[in-house]
Short mmCIF file of C-alpha atoms and ligand atoms in Angstrom, two decimals:
data_model
loop_
_atom_site.label_atom_id
_atom_site.label_comp_id
_atom_site.label_asym_id
_atom_site.label_seq_id
_atom_site.Cartn_x
_atom_site.Cartn_y
_atom_site.Cartn_z
CA UNK J 898 -12.33 -28.51 -0.29
CA UNK J 899 -10.64 -24.68 -1.47
CA UNK J 900 -7.17 -25.00 -2.49
CA UNK J 901 -7.03 -21.43 -4.10
CA UNK J 902 -7.46 -17.89 -3.59
CA UNK J 903 -10.38 -16.96 -5.77
CA UNK J 904 -10.22 -13.68 -7.70
CA UNK J 905 -10.65 -10.37 -5.78
CA UNK J 906 -15.03 -9.73 -5.55
CA UNK J 907 -16.56 -6.38 -6.09
CA UNK J 908 -19.76 -5.48 -5.89
CA UNK J 909 -22.18 -3.78 -8.30
CA UNK J 910 -20.98 -2.40 -10.89
CA UNK J 911 -17.74 -1.88 -9.72
CA UNK J 912 -15.72 -4.33 -11.76
CA UNK J 913 -17.30 -2.84 -14.85
CA UNK J 914 -16.63 0.81 -13.98
CA UNK J 915 -12.68 -0.76 -13.60
CA UNK J 916 -13.23 -1.60 -17.70
CA UNK J 917 -14.84 1.56 -17.91
CA UNK J 918 -10.91 2.70 -17.04
CA UNK J 919 -9.07 0.23 -18.49
CA UNK J 920 -11.18 -0.38 -22.00
CA UNK J 921 -12.12 3.21 -23.01
CA UNK J 922 -12.96 3.95 -26.19
CA UNK J 923 -9.78 5.57 -26.73
CA UNK J 924 -7.46 2.61 -25.21
CA UNK J 925 -9.83 0.69 -27.40
CA UNK J 926 -8.99 2.28 -30.93
CA UNK J 927 -4.92 2.29 -29.52
CA UNK J 928 -4.31 -0.88 -29.01
CA UNK J 929 -7.40 -3.43 -29.54
CA UNK J 930 -10.40 -4.97 -27.15
CA UNK J 931 -9.07 -7.67 -26.80
CA UNK J 932 -5.79 -6.53 -25.45
CA UNK J 933 -6.96 -3.38 -23.19
CA UNK J 934 -9.75 -6.46 -21.46
CA UNK J 935 -6.05 -9.05 -21.22
CA UNK J 936 -4.62 -6.01 -19.63
CA UNK J 937 -7.65 -5.85 -16.84
CA UNK J 938 -7.94 -9.23 -15.87
CA UNK J 939 -4.35 -9.75 -15.47
CA UNK J 940 -4.68 -6.23 -12.50
CA UNK J 941 -7.62 -8.01 -11.77
CA UNK J 942 -6.45 -11.47 -11.08
CA UNK J 943 -3.36 -9.73 -9.11
CA UNK J 944 -5.26 -8.19 -6.91
CA UNK J 945 -5.82 -11.42 -4.89
CA UNK J 946 -2.23 -12.41 -4.22
CA UNK J 947 0.39 -10.49 -2.34
CA UNK J 948 3.43 -8.68 -4.67
CA UNK J 949 6.07 -11.74 -4.54
CA UNK J 950 8.71 -9.65 -2.67
CA UNK J 951 8.75 -7.78 0.67
CA UNK J 952 10.52 -3.48 0.60
CA UNK J 953 11.88 -2.11 2.78
CA UNK J 954 13.40 1.67 3.32
CA UNK J 955 16.36 2.17 5.41
CA UNK J 956 16.54 4.97 8.07
CA UNK J 957 20.04 6.07 6.26
CA UNK J 958 19.19 8.56 8.49
CA UNK J 959 20.86 7.65 11.39
CA UNK J 960 22.16 3.87 9.81
CA UNK J 961 24.56 2.69 7.21
CA UNK J 962 23.19 1.02 4.91
CA UNK J 963 25.38 -2.00 4.30
CA UNK J 964 25.24 -2.37 8.64
CA UNK J 965 21.15 -2.35 8.27
CA UNK J 966 21.64 -5.06 4.77
CA UNK J 967 23.72 -7.01 7.48
CA UNK J 968 21.82 -6.71 10.23
CA UNK J 969 18.68 -7.89 7.84
CA UNK J 970 20.11 -10.74 6.83
CA UNK J 971 21.05 -12.49 10.26
CA UNK J 972 17.62 -11.63 12.34
CA UNK J 973 16.33 -13.40 8.61
CA UNK J 974 18.46 -16.30 8.87
CA UNK J 975 17.12 -16.76 13.13
CA UNK J 976 13.66 -16.83 11.30
CA UNK J 977 14.08 -18.99 8.98
CA UNK J 978 15.99 -21.42 11.32
CA UNK J 979 12.77 -21.52 13.43
CA UNK J 980 10.45 -22.24 10.79
CA UNK J 981 12.68 -24.85 9.69
CA UNK J 982 12.78 -23.40 5.53
CA UNK J 983 15.40 -21.89 3.77
CA UNK J 984 15.82 -18.31 3.94
CA UNK J 985 14.72 -15.42 2.09
CA UNK J 986 17.54 -13.14 -0.18
CA UNK J 987 18.11 -9.60 0.79
CA UNK J 988 19.08 -6.95 -1.89
CA UNK J 989 19.88 -3.68 -1.89
CA UNK J 990 17.27 -2.50 -4.94
CA UNK J 991 18.97 -2.07 -7.62
CA UNK J 992 17.67 1.84 -8.30
CA UNK J 993 16.29 3.10 -5.41
CA UNK J 994 19.41 3.43 -2.54
CA UNK J 995 17.93 2.93 -0.04
CA UNK J 996 15.98 0.24 0.43
CA UNK J 997 16.17 -3.56 0.67
CA UNK J 998 14.26 -5.96 -1.46
CA UNK J 999 13.72 -9.35 0.07
CA UNK J 1000 12.57 -12.01 -2.60
CA UNK J 1001 10.84 -15.59 -1.28
CA UNK J 1002 12.79 -17.97 -1.22
CA UNK J 1003 10.10 -19.81 -2.96
CA UNK J 1004 8.04 -18.52 -6.28
CA UNK J 1005 4.81 -17.74 -5.88
CA UNK J 1006 3.31 -19.94 -8.50
CA UNK J 1007 4.51 -23.01 -6.20
CA UNK J 1008 1.54 -22.05 -4.14
CA UNK J 1009 -0.03 -24.93 -5.04
CA UNK J 1010 2.43 -27.26 -3.85
CA UNK J 1011 1.12 -26.42 0.00
CA UNK J 1012 -2.22 -27.95 -0.29
CA UNK J 1013 -4.47 -28.94 3.13
CA UNK J 1014 -2.81 -32.01 4.74
CA UNK J 1015 -4.56 -31.35 8.61
CA UNK J 1016 -7.26 -32.85 9.42
CA UNK J 1017 -8.00 -30.23 11.43
CA UNK J 1018 -9.20 -27.00 10.47
CA UNK J 1019 -8.51 -23.37 12.12
CA UNK J 1020 -10.97 -20.76 10.20
CA UNK J 1021 -10.10 -17.27 10.19
CA UNK J 1022 -11.99 -14.03 8.68
CA UNK J 1023 -10.04 -11.84 5.73
CA UNK J 1024 -8.38 -9.25 7.46
CA UNK J 1025 -6.03 -12.09 9.70
CA UNK J 1026 -6.19 -13.79 5.68
CA UNK J 1027 -4.58 -11.33 4.45
CA UNK J 1028 -2.11 -11.08 7.16
CA UNK J 1029 -1.29 -14.49 6.46
CA UNK J 1030 -0.21 -13.97 2.39
CA UNK J 1031 1.97 -11.64 3.51
CA UNK J 1032 3.80 -13.24 6.05
CA UNK J 1033 2.13 -13.43 9.59
CA UNK J 1034 0.96 -15.68 12.36
CA UNK J 1035 -2.50 -16.43 12.89
CA UNK J 1036 -3.76 -14.17 16.18
CA UNK J 1037 -6.81 -15.77 18.48
CA UNK J 1038 -8.78 -12.03 17.75
CA UNK J 1039 -8.86 -13.40 13.79
CA UNK J 1040 -10.22 -16.75 14.57
CA UNK J 1041 -13.59 -17.19 13.91
CA UNK J 1042 -14.02 -21.22 13.99
CA UNK J 1043 -11.58 -24.36 14.96
CA UNK J 1044 -12.47 -27.81 15.03
CA UNK J 1045 -13.39 -29.27 18.10
CA UNK J 1046 -10.65 -31.09 19.04
CA UNK J 1047 -7.41 -29.64 18.57
CA UNK J 1048 -5.31 -28.68 21.04
CA UNK J 1049 -1.70 -26.58 21.20
CA UNK J 1050 0.80 -28.64 19.12
CA UNK J 1051 -1.56 -29.58 16.69
CA UNK J 1052 -1.17 -29.99 13.03
CA UNK J 1053 -3.96 -27.73 11.37
CA UNK J 1054 -4.77 -26.61 8.11
CA UNK J 1055 -5.85 -22.63 7.79
CA UNK J 1056 -8.64 -21.41 6.02
CA UNK J 1057 -10.32 -17.94 5.64
CA UNK J 1058 -13.80 -17.36 5.17
CA UNK J 1059 -13.98 -15.53 1.93
CA UNK J 1060 -17.34 -13.95 2.62
CA UNK J 1061 -17.60 -13.30 5.91
CA UNK J 1062 -20.13 -16.06 6.65
CA UNK J 1063 -18.64 -17.96 9.60
CA UNK J 1064 -20.22 -17.82 12.98
CA UNK J 1065 -17.37 -17.17 15.66
CA UNK J 1066 -16.79 -20.54 17.56
CA UNK J 1067 -18.73 -22.73 14.71
CA UNK J 1068 -18.16 -26.31 15.77
CA UNK J 1069 -19.47 -27.81 13.38
CA UNK J 1070 -17.02 -28.16 9.79
CA UNK J 1071 -17.41 -24.88 8.55
CA UNK J 1072 -19.04 -25.53 4.63
CA UNK J 1073 -19.38 -21.77 3.12
CA UNK J 1074 -16.75 -20.36 1.07
CA UNK J 1075 -13.26 -20.41 2.42
CA UNK J 1076 -9.64 -20.39 0.35
CA UNK J 1077 -6.99 -22.17 2.08
CA UNK J 1078 -3.95 -20.29 3.43
CA UNK J 1079 -1.79 -22.47 4.48
CA UNK J 1080 -0.78 -25.23 7.32
CA UNK J 1081 0.42 -24.70 10.92
CA UNK J 1082 0.47 -25.11 14.21
CA UNK J 1083 -2.21 -24.63 17.10
CA UNK J 1084 -0.39 -22.11 19.80
CA UNK J 1085 -3.70 -22.39 21.46
CA UNK J 1086 -6.27 -25.20 22.40
CA UNK J 1087 -10.27 -25.36 21.16
CA UNK J 1088 -10.55 -24.25 24.28
CA UNK J 1089 -8.19 -21.23 25.21
CA UNK J 1090 -9.67 -19.51 22.27
CA UNK J 1091 -13.48 -20.16 22.77
CA UNK J 1092 -14.48 -21.09 26.24
CA UNK J 1093 -14.59 -18.32 29.53
CA UNK J 1094 -11.98 -16.24 28.29
CA UNK J 1095 -14.42 -14.67 25.49
CA UNK J 1096 -11.68 -11.84 24.24
CA UNK J 1097 -8.60 -14.69 23.80
CA UNK J 1098 -5.18 -12.69 22.71
CA UNK J 1099 -1.81 -13.67 21.36
CA UNK J 1100 -0.71 -15.94 18.84
CA UNK J 1101 -3.63 -18.61 17.56
CA UNK J 1102 -1.63 -20.95 15.08
CA UNK J 1103 2.34 -20.37 14.02
CA UNK J 1104 2.18 -20.84 10.84
CA UNK J 1105 4.70 -23.16 9.00
CA UNK J 1106 3.45 -23.88 5.23
CA UNK J 1107 1.97 -20.35 3.98
CA UNK J 1108 0.99 -20.59 0.65
CA UNK J 1109 3.53 -17.43 -0.01
CA UNK J 1110 6.39 -17.72 1.51
CA UNK J 1111 6.80 -13.78 2.62
CA UNK J 1112 8.67 -13.05 5.80
CA UNK J 1113 6.91 -11.73 8.76
CA UNK J 1114 8.72 -8.35 10.29
CA UNK J 1115 6.68 -7.07 12.83
CA UNK J 1116 8.97 -5.72 15.52
CA UNK J 1117 11.81 -6.00 13.51
CA UNK J 1118 15.03 -3.47 13.19
CA UNK J 1119 12.04 -1.17 14.08
CA UNK J 1120 14.03 1.80 13.80
CA UNK J 1121 16.27 1.16 11.13
CA UNK J 1122 13.62 -0.27 8.67
CA UNK J 1123 10.30 0.76 7.09
CA UNK J 1124 7.74 -1.36 5.92
CA UNK J 1125 6.01 0.22 2.40
CA UNK J 1126 5.49 -0.28 -0.93
CA UNK J 1127 7.82 -0.41 -3.56
CA UNK J 1128 5.39 3.00 -5.03
CA UNK J 1129 5.25 4.66 -2.08
CA UNK J 1130 9.09 4.71 -1.75
CA UNK J 1131 9.36 6.20 -4.90
CA UNK J 1132 6.50 9.03 -3.87
CA UNK J 1133 9.01 10.69 -1.83
CA UNK J 1134 11.95 9.96 -3.89
CA UNK J 1135 9.92 11.85 -6.91
CA UNK J 1136 9.19 14.57 -4.34
CA UNK J 1137 12.76 14.68 -4.19
CA UNK J 1138 12.52 17.61 -1.39
CA UNK J 1139 15.89 19.02 -0.10
CA UNK J 1140 16.99 20.59 3.17
CA UNK J 1141 16.30 23.49 4.67
CA UNK J 1142 12.26 22.93 2.69
CA UNK J 1143 9.06 24.05 3.86
CA UNK J 1144 7.21 20.81 2.85
CA UNK J 1145 3.31 20.25 3.65
CA UNK J 1146 1.90 16.40 3.96
CA UNK J 1147 -2.13 16.49 3.66
CA UNK J 1148 -2.68 13.26 3.99
CA UNK J 1149 0.68 12.06 5.99
CA UNK J 1150 -0.98 9.53 8.59
CA UNK J 1151 0.55 7.09 9.58
CA UNK J 1152 4.18 8.73 8.47
CA UNK J 1153 5.75 6.15 5.84
CA UNK J 1154 5.89 8.85 3.30
CA UNK J 1155 6.25 12.20 6.28
CA UNK J 1156 8.98 9.99 7.44
CA UNK J 1157 10.54 9.46 4.40
CA UNK J 1158 10.27 13.07 3.24
CA UNK J 1159 11.97 14.33 5.85
CA UNK J 1160 14.86 12.19 5.88
CA UNK J 1161 15.57 13.08 2.21
CA UNK J 1162 15.66 16.59 3.89
CA UNK J 1163 18.13 14.87 6.46
CA UNK J 1164 15.97 16.09 8.93
CA UNK J 1165 16.54 20.03 8.14
CA UNK J 1166 13.83 22.31 7.30
CA UNK J 1167 10.28 22.11 7.95
CA UNK J 1168 7.85 19.22 7.59
CA UNK J 1169 4.62 19.68 8.40
CA UNK J 1170 1.89 16.71 8.65
CA UNK J 1171 -1.92 17.66 8.65
CA UNK J 1172 -4.82 14.58 8.96
CA UNK J 1173 -7.97 14.57 9.72
CA UNK J 1174 -7.15 11.81 12.69
CA UNK J 1175 -6.56 12.33 15.51
CA UNK J 1176 -5.56 8.61 16.73
CA UNK J 1177 -3.61 8.43 12.92
CA UNK J 1178 -1.72 12.15 14.36
CA UNK J 1179 -0.60 9.72 17.07
CA UNK J 1180 0.85 6.99 14.69
CA UNK J 1181 2.60 9.45 12.56
CA UNK J 1182 4.49 10.86 16.33
CA UNK J 1183 5.48 6.97 17.13
CA UNK J 1184 7.04 6.88 13.32
CA UNK J 1185 8.51 10.30 13.85
CA UNK J 1186 9.97 8.70 17.39
CA UNK J 1187 11.80 5.78 16.45
CA UNK J 1188 13.16 7.01 13.51
CA UNK J 1189 14.42 10.27 14.90
CA UNK J 1190 12.98 13.08 13.51
CA UNK J 1191 12.36 15.90 15.09
CA UNK J 1192 11.92 18.34 11.76
CA UNK J 1193 8.55 17.15 11.66
CA UNK J 1194 5.73 18.80 12.76
CA UNK J 1195 1.52 17.53 12.82
CA UNK J 1196 -1.68 18.60 13.39
CA UNK J 1197 -5.33 17.32 12.95
CA UNK J 1198 -6.62 19.20 10.54
CA UNK J 1199 -9.09 19.23 7.66
CA UNK J 1200 -6.71 19.92 4.57
CA UNK J 1201 -9.04 20.80 2.26
CA UNK J 1202 -9.63 23.62 4.52
CA UNK J 1203 -5.73 24.15 5.16
CA UNK J 1204 -5.50 27.47 3.24
CA UNK J 1205 -6.23 30.78 4.92
CA UNK J 1206 -7.08 33.55 2.76
CA UNK J 1207 -6.90 36.53 5.68
CA UNK J 1208 -4.40 38.32 6.69
CA UNK J 1209 -4.58 37.04 10.13
CA UNK J 1210 -3.30 33.71 9.19
CA UNK J 1211 0.35 32.76 9.11
CA UNK J 1212 2.65 29.46 8.86
CA UNK J 1213 2.99 28.42 11.89
CA UNK J 1214 -0.22 26.25 12.55
CA UNK J 1215 -3.17 25.63 9.58
CA UNK J 1216 -4.37 27.09 7.90
CA UNK J 1217 -1.78 28.49 6.69
CA UNK J 1218 -0.80 31.52 4.56
CA UNK J 1219 -0.72 31.12 0.45
CA UNK J 1220 1.97 29.69 -1.30
CA UNK J 1221 3.50 29.01 2.36
CA UNK J 1222 5.31 26.08 1.14
CA UNK J 1223 8.19 24.81 -1.16
CA UNK J 1224 7.05 20.79 -1.54
CA UNK J 1225 3.45 19.39 -1.56
CA UNK J 1226 2.82 16.11 -1.00
CA UNK J 1227 -1.69 14.87 -1.67
CA UNK J 1228 -1.07 11.34 -0.94
CA UNK J 1229 -5.25 11.48 -1.59
CA UNK J 1230 -7.85 9.16 0.55
CA UNK J 1231 -8.67 7.15 -2.39
CA UNK J 1232 -11.14 4.48 -3.90
CA UNK J 1233 -7.68 1.99 -3.01
CA UNK J 1234 -8.37 -0.59 -5.60
CA UNK J 1235 -4.58 -0.89 -6.14
CA UNK J 1236 -4.15 -2.55 -2.47
CA UNK J 1237 -2.53 -6.28 -2.75
CA UNK J 1238 -3.88 -8.69 -1.77
CA UNK J 1239 -7.43 -8.56 -1.22
CA UNK J 1240 -10.29 -11.14 -1.50
CA UNK J 1241 -13.75 -9.36 -1.10
CA UNK J 1242 -13.60 -5.70 -2.17
CA UNK J 1243 -16.77 -4.15 0.05
CA UNK J 1244 -17.05 -0.69 -1.68
CA UNK J 1245 -19.99 0.20 -3.32
CA UNK J 1246 -19.86 1.67 -6.62
CA UNK J 1247 -21.44 4.92 -5.72
CA UNK J 1248 -18.63 5.46 -2.79
CA UNK J 1249 -15.58 4.56 -5.85
CA UNK J 1250 -17.07 7.61 -8.02
CA UNK J 1251 -17.25 10.61 -4.74
CA UNK J 1252 -13.89 10.33 -4.18
CA UNK J 1253 -12.76 12.42 -7.74
CA UNK J 1254 -14.77 15.47 -6.32
CA UNK J 1255 -13.01 15.12 -2.86
CA UNK J 1256 -9.61 14.79 -4.31
CA UNK J 1257 -10.18 17.75 -6.24
CA UNK J 1258 -10.88 19.89 -3.29
CA UNK J 1259 -7.43 18.61 -1.43
CA UNK J 1260 -5.92 19.37 -5.21
CA UNK J 1261 -6.69 23.04 -5.28
CA UNK J 1262 -6.45 23.88 -1.58
CA UNK J 1263 -2.57 22.02 -2.35
CA UNK J 1264 -2.82 24.59 -5.21
CA UNK J 1265 -2.94 27.73 -3.34
CA UNK J 1266 -0.55 26.59 -0.49
CA UNK J 1267 2.11 25.82 -3.52
CA UNK J 1268 4.77 28.87 -4.14
CA UNK J 1269 5.51 29.64 -7.42
CA UNK J 1270 8.72 27.49 -8.04
CA UNK J 1271 6.86 25.06 -5.80
CA UNK J 1272 6.94 21.00 -6.34
CA UNK J 1273 2.89 19.58 -6.23
CA UNK J 1274 3.45 15.55 -6.14
CA UNK J 1275 -0.05 13.55 -6.18
CA UNK J 1276 -0.74 10.07 -5.63
CA UNK J 1277 -3.25 7.46 -4.94
CA UNK J 1278 -2.87 4.22 -4.80
CA UNK J 1279 -5.99 3.47 -6.92
CA UNK J 1280 -6.24 2.05 -11.00
CA UNK J 1281 -9.48 3.82 -11.98
CA UNK J 1282 -8.97 6.49 -14.71
CA UNK J 1283 -10.73 8.91 -13.04
CA UNK J 1284 -9.38 9.34 -9.73
CA UNK J 1285 -5.56 9.43 -11.81
CA UNK J 1286 -5.15 11.16 -15.16
CA UNK J 1287 -8.38 12.55 -15.11
CA UNK J 1288 -7.64 14.25 -11.30
CA UNK J 1289 -4.60 15.71 -14.01
CA UNK J 1290 -5.84 16.30 -16.99
CA UNK J 1291 -8.11 18.38 -14.45
CA UNK J 1292 -5.83 20.20 -12.81
CA UNK J 1293 -3.69 21.09 -15.72
CA UNK J 1294 -6.79 22.88 -17.52
CA UNK J 1295 -8.45 24.64 -14.58
CA UNK J 1296 -4.55 25.40 -14.00
CA UNK J 1297 -3.16 26.83 -16.58
CA UNK J 1298 0.13 27.72 -13.75
CA UNK J 1299 0.55 24.08 -13.87
CA UNK J 1300 3.12 22.09 -15.78
CA UNK J 1301 3.59 18.24 -15.68
CA UNK J 1302 7.53 16.91 -14.21
CA UNK J 1303 9.13 14.42 -15.29
CA UNK J 1304 9.92 11.87 -13.07
CA UNK J 1305 12.54 11.05 -11.19
CA UNK J 1306 12.96 7.96 -10.99
CA UNK J 1307 10.46 6.65 -13.01
CA UNK J 1308 10.18 2.35 -12.20
CA UNK J 1309 6.56 2.20 -13.02
CA UNK J 1310 4.52 1.71 -16.31
CA UNK J 1311 3.04 5.34 -17.55
CA UNK J 1312 -0.31 7.14 -17.37
CA UNK J 1313 -3.34 5.32 -19.30
CA UNK J 1314 -5.39 6.24 -22.36
CA UNK J 1315 -8.73 7.67 -21.79
CA UNK J 1316 -9.01 11.54 -21.22
CA UNK J 1317 -7.13 14.94 -23.01
CA UNK J 1318 -4.15 13.89 -21.90
CA UNK J 1319 -1.54 13.92 -25.12
CA UNK J 1320 0.98 10.97 -25.34
CA UNK J 1321 3.81 13.32 -24.19
CA UNK J 1322 1.96 13.85 -21.00
CA UNK J 1323 0.74 10.42 -19.98
CA UNK J 1324 4.79 9.94 -20.30
CA UNK J 1325 5.30 11.65 -17.35
CA UNK J 1326 2.51 10.14 -15.38
CA UNK J 1327 3.52 6.93 -13.54
CA UNK J 1328 1.61 4.25 -13.45
CA UNK J 1329 1.96 1.08 -11.07
CA UNK J 1330 -0.44 -1.89 -12.24
CA UNK J 1331 -0.36 -4.29 -9.66
CA UNK J 1332 0.75 -7.28 -12.29
CA UNK J 1333 1.49 -10.07 -10.57
CA UNK J 1334 4.51 -12.01 -12.57
CA UNK J 1335 3.20 -14.73 -12.29
CA UNK J 1336 0.15 -13.97 -14.49
CA UNK J 1337 2.59 -11.58 -16.61
CA UNK J 1338 5.62 -11.44 -16.61
CA UNK J 1339 9.24 -13.53 -15.66
CA UNK J 1340 10.19 -14.93 -12.57
CA UNK J 1341 11.89 -13.08 -10.34
CA UNK J 1342 10.99 -9.51 -9.42
CA UNK J 1343 9.98 -7.02 -11.38
CA UNK J 1344 8.71 -2.89 -10.03
CA UNK J 1345 5.60 -3.97 -11.96
CA UNK J 1346 4.65 -7.20 -9.22
CA UNK J 1347 3.57 -4.39 -6.77
CA UNK J 1348 0.65 -2.77 -5.82
CA UNK J 1349 -1.78 -0.15 -7.84
CA UNK J 1350 -0.58 2.92 -7.73
CA UNK J 1351 -0.57 6.16 -9.37
CA UNK J 1352 1.90 9.47 -9.51
CA UNK J 1353 2.24 12.34 -10.99
CA UNK J 1354 4.16 16.04 -9.78
CA UNK J 1355 3.57 19.54 -11.34
CA UNK J 1356 5.84 22.26 -10.78
CA UNK J 1357 3.91 25.91 -10.33
CA UNK J 1358 5.17 28.64 -12.46
CA UNK J 1359 5.88 31.87 -11.83
CA UNK J 1360 3.07 34.03 -13.24
CA UNK J 1361 4.48 35.73 -16.75
N1 SAM S 265 0.14 9.29 3.27
C1 SAM S 265 -0.06 8.07 4.42
C2 SAM S 265 1.16 7.50 4.54
O1 SAM S 265 1.69 7.54 3.52
O2 SAM S 265 1.88 6.83 5.43
C3 SAM S 265 -1.10 7.44 2.95
C4 SAM S 265 -2.34 8.45 3.46
S1 SAM S 265 -4.18 7.87 3.51
C5 SAM S 265 -3.34 7.33 1.11
C6 SAM S 265 -5.27 8.30 3.08
C7 SAM S 265 -5.37 9.81 4.87
O3 SAM S 265 -5.71 10.93 4.30
C8 SAM S 265 -5.41 8.46 5.74
O4 SAM S 265 -4.86 8.60 7.35
C9 SAM S 265 -7.10 9.73 6.18
O5 SAM S 265 -7.33 9.71 7.75
C10 SAM S 265 -6.62 11.45 5.73
N2 SAM S 265 -7.67 11.54 5.52
C11 SAM S 265 -8.80 11.55 5.00
N3 SAM S 265 -9.68 13.34 4.64
C12 SAM S 265 -8.93 13.56 5.16
C13 SAM S 265 -8.85 15.16 5.24
N4 SAM S 265 -10.00 16.32 4.90
N5 SAM S 265 -7.80 16.13 5.66
C14 SAM S 265 -7.05 15.49 6.18
N6 SAM S 265 -6.69 14.26 6.02
C15 SAM S 265 -7.50 13.05 5.78
#
């Protein structure tokens, strides 16, 4: 019976392509083949697990850190009382003054101590499985199959269908590739799930013993807290926009960074948020509203075309006049290979390889829109060399007016070897490698136990 989350699988060639990022000629000649391979294996293994701590950003514009800290602690005490488990601890992040960290009460390496206990099985799809690994209960739409005689209140063991092979409503025990993700209590019977009503909603299994003990934060203190990955919070601090400035967030939805940037600007100035998708733009509007921010203006727009070269253009709506922004965030669409947890990555190699050309289009527009003396931050949630260091190397070569800046804070590692970038330049880049402490570090939270992420900061110099 499957009892361990397997290492993430990739389509043909993608793993090898990642190998070329980490074990390229320069890296191998600097630290040796063995070290490079070791690092790559650590990263690949960590991708199938969630980070061992949860990070939340405080809405410091409208709420005090101390109040939110106490309110969150109370919520968790109540939540865990009903689960009959010890609550996790809440801490202020050591370097980020608007960030709270919730550490799991049980060390992730103890996951093997939770075993399938029930004879009755529930099979969930991958998306649902990933949500459970990050602290959610099982909701009915994610359930693919359930043992025949399950009734409400039964103890059940929950498995994820790794290869998406389970037929909806399967009656027999699923024999395909599955991984155990915890035990729970059925909140619906098999009949509720599959007979009559073809698309039931609501909680299907209340997870009482998930293999990773992450708190469930859906709907918790929504006007005070924003659930974000640590590197995403770092990005906005690195850009460091000042109140009264004019900022463009080129790929903004769902608005985690947009709302943070507006908060850092104390809701003073202009924050323009672009995204190509209308439904996603609506998400930014909802998030701005719940955080009580009014300086954010949203537009459904293709950012690669956001710079206008005609005299008739202005800076109120896209396309904007050149050099009309003090700050630009380009949190670019990317292959997302740093996301955690993942199980079976569906990306084709051709798609992974297609991103750098697209990212260069956004970047060229960003350079045109930035005023001299202004700052540009480029970030991705992926780990390939081509979408990260190679974009920086290309940008510095094609746009001599750009200069790399030191990053504050710098909580991740530095850039990868393998491009024309020099060591002093690599030190200015911030790479979060997504390595879980249970694999390579001591217990406890470390700022490298995050999703894989990359950040570069540039200043546009005045013409000499
Ligand atoms: N910055 C966001 C945040 O922190 O919440 C996440 C951005 S996500 C990495 C990339 C976004 O780029 C997606 O929402 C996608 O819809 C958007 N996007 C992709 N192509 C675009 C384009 N040509 N113009 C504008 N937005 C685009």
